[in-house]
PDB file of C-alpha atoms in Angstrom:
ATOM      1  CA  UNK A   1      17.186  -4.179  -5.473  1.00 81.00           C
ATOM      2  CA  UNK A   2      16.825  -7.070  -4.296  1.00 83.00           C
ATOM      3  CA  UNK A   3      14.868  -8.045  -7.290  1.00 87.00           C
ATOM      4  CA  UNK A   4      17.901  -7.413  -9.528  1.00 83.00           C
ATOM      5  CA  UNK A   5      19.267 -10.827  -8.442  1.00 85.00           C
ATOM      6  CA  UNK A   6      16.428 -12.133  -9.046  1.00 87.00           C
ATOM      7  CA  UNK A   7      14.551 -11.284 -12.559  1.00 90.00           C
ATOM      8  CA  UNK A   8      16.014 -12.372 -15.413  1.00 86.00           C
ATOM      9  CA  UNK A   9      15.681 -11.297 -19.196  1.00 82.00           C
ATOM     10  CA  UNK A  10      11.784 -12.346 -19.586  1.00 88.00           C
ATOM     11  CA  UNK A  11      11.199 -10.703 -16.453  1.00 92.00           C
ATOM     12  CA  UNK A  12      10.480  -7.750 -16.064  1.00 94.00           C
ATOM     13  CA  UNK A  13      10.026  -4.878 -12.770  1.00 96.00           C
ATOM     14  CA  UNK A  14       7.833  -1.624 -12.763  1.00 97.00           C
ATOM     15  CA  UNK A  15       8.066   0.866  -9.809  1.00 97.00           C
ATOM     16  CA  UNK A  16       6.291   3.906  -9.242  1.00 97.00           C
ATOM     17  CA  UNK A  17       6.197   6.583  -6.507  1.00 96.00           C
ATOM     18  CA  UNK A  18       5.011  10.333  -6.146  1.00 96.00           C
ATOM     19  CA  UNK A  19       8.122  10.914  -4.033  1.00 93.00           C
ATOM     20  CA  UNK A  20       9.971  12.314  -7.252  1.00 93.00           C
ATOM     21  CA  UNK A  21      13.709  11.868  -5.980  1.00 94.00           C
ATOM     22  CA  UNK A  22      13.413   8.248  -4.975  1.00 94.00           C
ATOM     23  CA  UNK A  23      12.014   7.724  -8.589  1.00 96.00           C
ATOM     24  CA  UNK A  24      15.502   9.190 -10.268  1.00 97.00           C
ATOM     25  CA  UNK A  25      17.064   7.491  -7.624  1.00 97.00           C
ATOM     26  CA  UNK A  26      16.201   3.728  -8.363  1.00 96.00           C
ATOM     27  CA  UNK A  27      15.710   5.122 -12.918  1.00 97.00           C
ATOM     28  CA  UNK A  28      19.722   6.491 -12.308  1.00 96.00           C
ATOM     29  CA  UNK A  29      21.199   3.434  -9.745  1.00 95.00           C
ATOM     30  CA  UNK A  30      19.103   0.207 -11.039  1.00 94.00           C
ATOM     31  CA  UNK A  31      16.930   1.231 -13.923  1.00 95.00           C
ATOM     32  CA  UNK A  32      20.356   2.475 -15.639  1.00 95.00           C
ATOM     33  CA  UNK A  33      22.138  -0.866 -15.340  1.00 92.00           C
ATOM     34  CA  UNK A  34      19.553  -2.974 -15.237  1.00 93.00           C
ATOM     35  CA  UNK A  35      16.851  -2.839 -18.707  1.00 92.00           C
ATOM     36  CA  UNK A  36      13.948  -4.476 -17.009  1.00 94.00           C
ATOM     37  CA  UNK A  37      13.497  -2.341 -14.486  1.00 96.00           C
ATOM     38  CA  UNK A  38      11.331   0.461 -15.312  1.00 96.00           C
ATOM     39  CA  UNK A  39      11.045   3.328 -12.536  1.00 97.00           C
ATOM     40  CA  UNK A  40       7.995   6.323 -13.305  1.00 96.00           C
ATOM     41  CA  UNK A  41       7.315   8.918 -11.395  1.00 96.00           C
ATOM     42  CA  UNK A  42       3.369   9.776 -10.756  1.00 96.00           C
ATOM     43  CA  UNK A  43       2.129  12.816  -9.727  1.00 97.00           C
ATOM     44  CA  UNK A  44      -0.589  12.413  -7.448  1.00 97.00           C
ATOM     45  CA  UNK A  45      -1.718  14.548  -4.742  1.00 96.00           C
ATOM     46  CA  UNK A  46      -0.761  13.074  -1.141  1.00 93.00           C
ATOM     47  CA  UNK A  47      -1.036  16.062   1.412  1.00 90.00           C
ATOM     48  CA  UNK A  48       1.431  14.661   3.606  1.00 89.00           C
ATOM     49  CA  UNK A  49       3.902  13.178   0.768  1.00 90.00           C
ATOM     50  CA  UNK A  50       2.946  14.789  -3.116  1.00 92.00           C
ATOM     51  CA  UNK A  51       0.870  17.930  -1.638  1.00 92.00           C
ATOM     52  CA  UNK A  52       1.584  19.843  -4.963  1.00 94.00           C
ATOM     53  CA  UNK A  53       0.686  16.660  -7.241  1.00 96.00           C
ATOM     54  CA  UNK A  54      -1.094  16.990  -9.995  1.00 96.00           C
ATOM     55  CA  UNK A  55      -3.662  14.196 -10.636  1.00 97.00           C
ATOM     56  CA  UNK A  56      -6.550  13.312  -7.533  1.00 97.00           C
ATOM     57  CA  UNK A  57      -5.171   9.403  -5.848  1.00 97.00           C
ATOM     58  CA  UNK A  58      -9.575   9.066  -5.940  1.00 98.00           C
ATOM     59  CA  UNK A  59     -10.282   8.529  -9.747  1.00 96.00           C
ATOM     60  CA  UNK A  60      -6.076   8.128 -10.887  1.00 98.00           C
ATOM     61  CA  UNK A  61      -5.850   5.078 -13.483  1.00 98.00           C
ATOM     62  CA  UNK A  62      -2.767   3.446 -13.248  1.00 98.00           C
ATOM     63  CA  UNK A  63      -0.653   3.655 -17.080  1.00 96.00           C
ATOM     64  CA  UNK A  64      -0.562  -0.010 -17.542  1.00 97.00           C
ATOM     65  CA  UNK A  65      -2.889  -2.590 -19.143  1.00 98.00           C
ATOM     66  CA  UNK A  66      -5.195  -4.534 -17.548  1.00 98.00           C
ATOM     67  CA  UNK A  67      -4.523  -8.036 -15.682  1.00 98.00           C
ATOM     68  CA  UNK A  68      -0.925  -7.977 -17.073  1.00 97.00           C
ATOM     69  CA  UNK A  69       1.193  -7.863 -13.704  1.00 97.00           C
ATOM     70  CA  UNK A  70       1.834 -11.620 -11.913  1.00 97.00           C
ATOM     71  CA  UNK A  71       3.302  -9.074  -8.485  1.00 97.00           C
ATOM     72  CA  UNK A  72       2.232  -5.677  -7.327  1.00 98.00           C
ATOM     73  CA  UNK A  73       3.114  -4.472  -3.726  1.00 97.00           C
ATOM     74  CA  UNK A  74       1.479  -1.387  -1.990  1.00 98.00           C
ATOM     75  CA  UNK A  75       3.715  -1.083   0.786  1.00 97.00           C
ATOM     76  CA  UNK A  76       3.236   1.300   3.023  1.00 96.00           C
ATOM     77  CA  UNK A  77       1.000   2.641   0.382  1.00 97.00           C
ATOM     78  CA  UNK A  78      -2.808   3.014   2.371  1.00 98.00           C
ATOM     79  CA  UNK A  79      -1.355   3.815   5.652  1.00 98.00           C
ATOM     80  CA  UNK A  80      -1.017   7.030   3.797  1.00 97.00           C
ATOM     81  CA  UNK A  81      -4.538   7.187   1.932  1.00 97.00           C
ATOM     82  CA  UNK A  82      -8.226   8.647   3.042  1.00 97.00           C
ATOM     83  CA  UNK A  83     -10.763   6.035   2.186  1.00 98.00           C
ATOM     84  CA  UNK A  84     -11.535   6.906  -1.308  1.00 98.00           C
ATOM     85  CA  UNK A  85      -8.339   7.070  -2.568  1.00 98.00           C
ATOM     86  CA  UNK A  86      -7.259   4.041  -1.232  1.00 98.00           C
ATOM     87  CA  UNK A  87     -11.709   2.114  -2.805  1.00 98.00           C
ATOM     88  CA  UNK A  88      -9.536   3.033  -6.025  1.00 98.00           C
ATOM     89  CA  UNK A  89      -6.155   1.649  -5.419  1.00 98.00           C
ATOM     90  CA  UNK A  90      -7.494  -1.499  -5.050  1.00 98.00           C
ATOM     91  CA  UNK A  91     -10.167  -1.397  -7.879  1.00 98.00           C
ATOM     92  CA  UNK A  92      -6.693  -0.400  -9.979  1.00 98.00           C
ATOM     93  CA  UNK A  93      -5.088  -3.869  -8.307  1.00 98.00           C
ATOM     94  CA  UNK A  94      -7.892  -5.784  -9.562  1.00 98.00           C
ATOM     95  CA  UNK A  95      -7.746  -3.927 -12.937  1.00 98.00           C
ATOM     96  CA  UNK A  96      -4.142  -4.636 -13.110  1.00 98.00           C
ATOM     97  CA  UNK A  97      -3.411  -8.251 -11.627  1.00 98.00           C
ATOM     98  CA  UNK A  98      -3.736 -11.447 -13.941  1.00 97.00           C
ATOM     99  CA  UNK A  99      -5.565 -13.936 -12.907  1.00 96.00           C
ATOM    100  CA  UNK A 100      -3.148 -16.054 -11.459  1.00 97.00           C
ATOM    101  CA  UNK A 101      -2.061 -12.648  -9.635  1.00 98.00           C
ATOM    102  CA  UNK A 102      -0.845 -11.591  -6.280  1.00 98.00           C
ATOM    103  CA  UNK A 103      -0.902  -8.585  -4.557  1.00 98.00           C
ATOM    104  CA  UNK A 104       1.393  -7.847  -0.946  1.00 98.00           C
ATOM    105  CA  UNK A 105      -0.534  -4.979   0.922  1.00 98.00           C
ATOM    106  CA  UNK A 106       0.754  -2.892   3.932  1.00 98.00           C
ATOM    107  CA  UNK A 107      -2.447  -1.557   6.088  1.00 98.00           C
ATOM    108  CA  UNK A 108      -2.311  -0.831   9.351  1.00 98.00           C
ATOM    109  CA  UNK A 109      -6.009  -2.595  10.700  1.00 98.00           C
ATOM    110  CA  UNK A 110      -7.989  -1.255  13.503  1.00 98.00           C
ATOM    111  CA  UNK A 111      -9.716  -5.302  15.301  1.00 98.00           C
ATOM    112  CA  UNK A 112     -10.744  -6.721  18.560  1.00 97.00           C
ATOM    113  CA  UNK A 113      -7.621  -7.210  19.148  1.00 96.00           C
ATOM    114  CA  UNK A 114      -5.388  -3.957  18.723  1.00 97.00           C
ATOM    115  CA  UNK A 115      -7.832  -2.262  20.584  1.00 96.00           C
ATOM    116  CA  UNK A 116      -7.166  -4.467  23.770  1.00 96.00           C
ATOM    117  CA  UNK A 117      -3.552  -4.501  22.660  1.00 96.00           C
ATOM    118  CA  UNK A 118      -3.490  -0.369  22.576  1.00 96.00           C
ATOM    119  CA  UNK A 119      -5.985  -0.164  26.162  1.00 96.00           C
ATOM    120  CA  UNK A 120      -2.742  -2.070  27.507  1.00 96.00           C
ATOM    121  CA  UNK A 121      -0.634   0.525  26.770  1.00 95.00           C
ATOM    122  CA  UNK A 122       1.323  -2.182  23.850  1.00 95.00           C
ATOM    123  CA  UNK A 123       0.542   0.067  20.887  1.00 96.00           C
ATOM    124  CA  UNK A 124       2.979   2.530  18.983  1.00 96.00           C
ATOM    125  CA  UNK A 125       0.876   4.069  17.125  1.00 97.00           C
ATOM    126  CA  UNK A 126      -2.031   6.053  18.599  1.00 96.00           C
ATOM    127  CA  UNK A 127      -5.061   6.418  16.080  1.00 97.00           C
ATOM    128  CA  UNK A 128      -6.651   8.759  18.089  1.00 96.00           C
ATOM    129  CA  UNK A 129      -8.509  11.202  15.481  1.00 98.00           C
ATOM    130  CA  UNK A 130     -11.051  10.506  12.733  1.00 96.00           C
ATOM    131  CA  UNK A 131     -14.358   8.975  12.486  1.00 94.00           C
ATOM    132  CA  UNK A 132     -16.045   5.818  11.143  1.00 94.00           C
ATOM    133  CA  UNK A 133     -13.697   2.972   8.892  1.00 97.00           C
ATOM    134  CA  UNK A 134     -10.728   5.163   9.484  1.00 98.00           C
ATOM    135  CA  UNK A 135      -8.136   6.734  12.374  1.00 98.00           C
ATOM    136  CA  UNK A 136      -5.215   8.747  12.294  1.00 98.00           C
ATOM    137  CA  UNK A 137      -2.506   9.918  14.290  1.00 97.00           C
ATOM    138  CA  UNK A 138      -1.296  13.372  13.035  1.00 96.00           C
ATOM    139  CA  UNK A 139      -5.086  15.659  13.299  1.00 96.00           C
ATOM    140  CA  UNK A 140      -3.435  18.303  10.628  1.00 93.00           C
ATOM    141  CA  UNK A 141      -2.273  16.152   8.453  1.00 92.00           C
ATOM    142  CA  UNK A 142      -4.150  12.579   8.049  1.00 95.00           C
ATOM    143  CA  UNK A 143      -2.212  10.891   5.660  1.00 95.00           C
ATOM    144  CA  UNK A 144       1.052  10.671   7.630  1.00 96.00           C
ATOM    145  CA  UNK A 145      -0.524   8.033   9.270  1.00 97.00           C
ATOM    146  CA  UNK A 146      -3.912   6.412   8.684  1.00 98.00           C
ATOM    147  CA  UNK A 147      -5.420   2.788  10.231  1.00 98.00           C
ATOM    148  CA  UNK A 148      -8.573   1.044   8.835  1.00 98.00           C
ATOM    149  CA  UNK A 149     -11.077  -1.149  10.906  1.00 98.00           C
ATOM    150  CA  UNK A 150     -10.832  -4.294   9.465  1.00 98.00           C
ATOM    151  CA  UNK A 151     -14.035  -5.147   8.271  1.00 98.00           C
ATOM    152  CA  UNK A 152     -13.826  -2.274   6.175  1.00 98.00           C
ATOM    153  CA  UNK A 153     -10.862  -3.619   4.455  1.00 98.00           C
ATOM    154  CA  UNK A 154     -12.629  -6.806   4.569  1.00 98.00           C
ATOM    155  CA  UNK A 155     -15.679  -5.561   2.578  1.00 98.00           C
ATOM    156  CA  UNK A 156     -13.688  -3.302   0.101  1.00 98.00           C
ATOM    157  CA  UNK A 157     -11.569  -6.536  -1.678  1.00 98.00           C
ATOM    158  CA  UNK A 158     -14.354  -7.963  -2.101  1.00 98.00           C
ATOM    159  CA  UNK A 159     -16.330  -4.869  -3.355  1.00 98.00           C
ATOM    160  CA  UNK A 160     -13.345  -5.223  -5.970  1.00 98.00           C
ATOM    161  CA  UNK A 161     -13.132  -9.076  -6.816  1.00 98.00           C
ATOM    162  CA  UNK A 162      -9.936  -9.424  -4.484  1.00 98.00           C
ATOM    163  CA  UNK A 163      -9.379 -11.983  -1.198  1.00 98.00           C
ATOM    164  CA  UNK A 164      -6.859 -12.618   0.832  1.00 98.00           C
ATOM    165  CA  UNK A 165      -4.129 -15.690   0.166  1.00 97.00           C
ATOM    166  CA  UNK A 166      -4.303 -16.811   3.544  1.00 94.00           C
ATOM    167  CA  UNK A 167      -5.076 -14.424   6.022  1.00 96.00           C
ATOM    168  CA  UNK A 168      -3.771 -10.893   7.866  1.00 98.00           C
ATOM    169  CA  UNK A 169      -0.521 -11.047   9.087  1.00 98.00           C
ATOM    170  CA  UNK A 170      -1.004  -8.651  11.691  1.00 98.00           C
ATOM    171  CA  UNK A 171       2.545  -6.246  12.463  1.00 98.00           C
ATOM    172  CA  UNK A 172       4.410  -5.515  15.384  1.00 98.00           C
ATOM    173  CA  UNK A 173       3.003  -1.730  16.038  1.00 98.00           C
ATOM    174  CA  UNK A 174       0.671  -3.052  17.957  1.00 97.00           C
ATOM    175  CA  UNK A 175       2.566  -4.144  19.767  1.00 96.00           C
ATOM    176  CA  UNK A 176       2.380  -7.751  18.980  1.00 95.00           C
ATOM    177  CA  UNK A 177       5.733  -9.641  19.570  1.00 92.00           C
ATOM    178  CA  UNK A 178       4.560 -12.170  16.710  1.00 93.00           C
ATOM    179  CA  UNK A 179       4.471  -9.719  13.729  1.00 92.00           C
ATOM    180  CA  UNK A 180       6.363 -10.628  10.671  1.00 92.00           C
ATOM    181  CA  UNK A 181       6.717  -6.527   9.344  1.00 96.00           C
ATOM    182  CA  UNK A 182       6.305  -3.264  11.335  1.00 98.00           C
ATOM    183  CA  UNK A 183       2.762  -2.742   9.457  1.00 98.00           C
ATOM    184  CA  UNK A 184       0.260  -5.986   8.759  1.00 98.00           C
ATOM    185  CA  UNK A 185       0.616  -8.124   5.875  1.00 98.00           C
ATOM    186  CA  UNK A 186      -1.932  -9.241   3.255  1.00 98.00           C
ATOM    187  CA  UNK A 187      -1.163 -11.150   0.217  1.00 98.00           C
ATOM    188  CA  UNK A 188      -4.248 -10.330  -2.058  1.00 98.00           C
ATOM    189  CA  UNK A 189      -5.326 -12.623  -5.767  1.00 98.00           C
ATOM    190  CA  UNK A 190      -8.401 -12.228  -7.550  1.00 97.00           C
ATOM    191  CA  UNK A 191     -11.648 -14.043  -5.561  1.00 94.00           C
TER     192      UNK A 191
END
């Protein structure tokens, strides 16, 4: 909604989501008034938010031409996905970003500082289930809230030719007082 007054007629916005009611609302309330805003439902399966989806996230190809996006925003997407799904989406980000493009993606990042704050009882979410590079809050519904080891995320970025624009902006979910947002934010570009 905030971008409707920012983009001129030469700018375009394409919003995609697995939640069909949200796409319908945006198309009706934004897209009908602003022809340079388009909204598309992608029927990607997610056990928490689209359990009957027909496409698997781990091999989904977004229906857009390569290198055509200046900005990609993935807010509260990777925090609801399994590792193979995150890896595929990061590959798609790399494919879709143009040479000077940027991606803002949010995560729940696990690292030494987060672990220290968790032992002090400051953490707002408890990622007690899972093993390896990822953890989740709810044993029976992993996709409700997923966290990843920082080193795993950085390795995936390198694998797909992406780098951090600056640093990780850690969120307040861990109990940090200096967070910009609840979730951790990464600004990515092609490396």
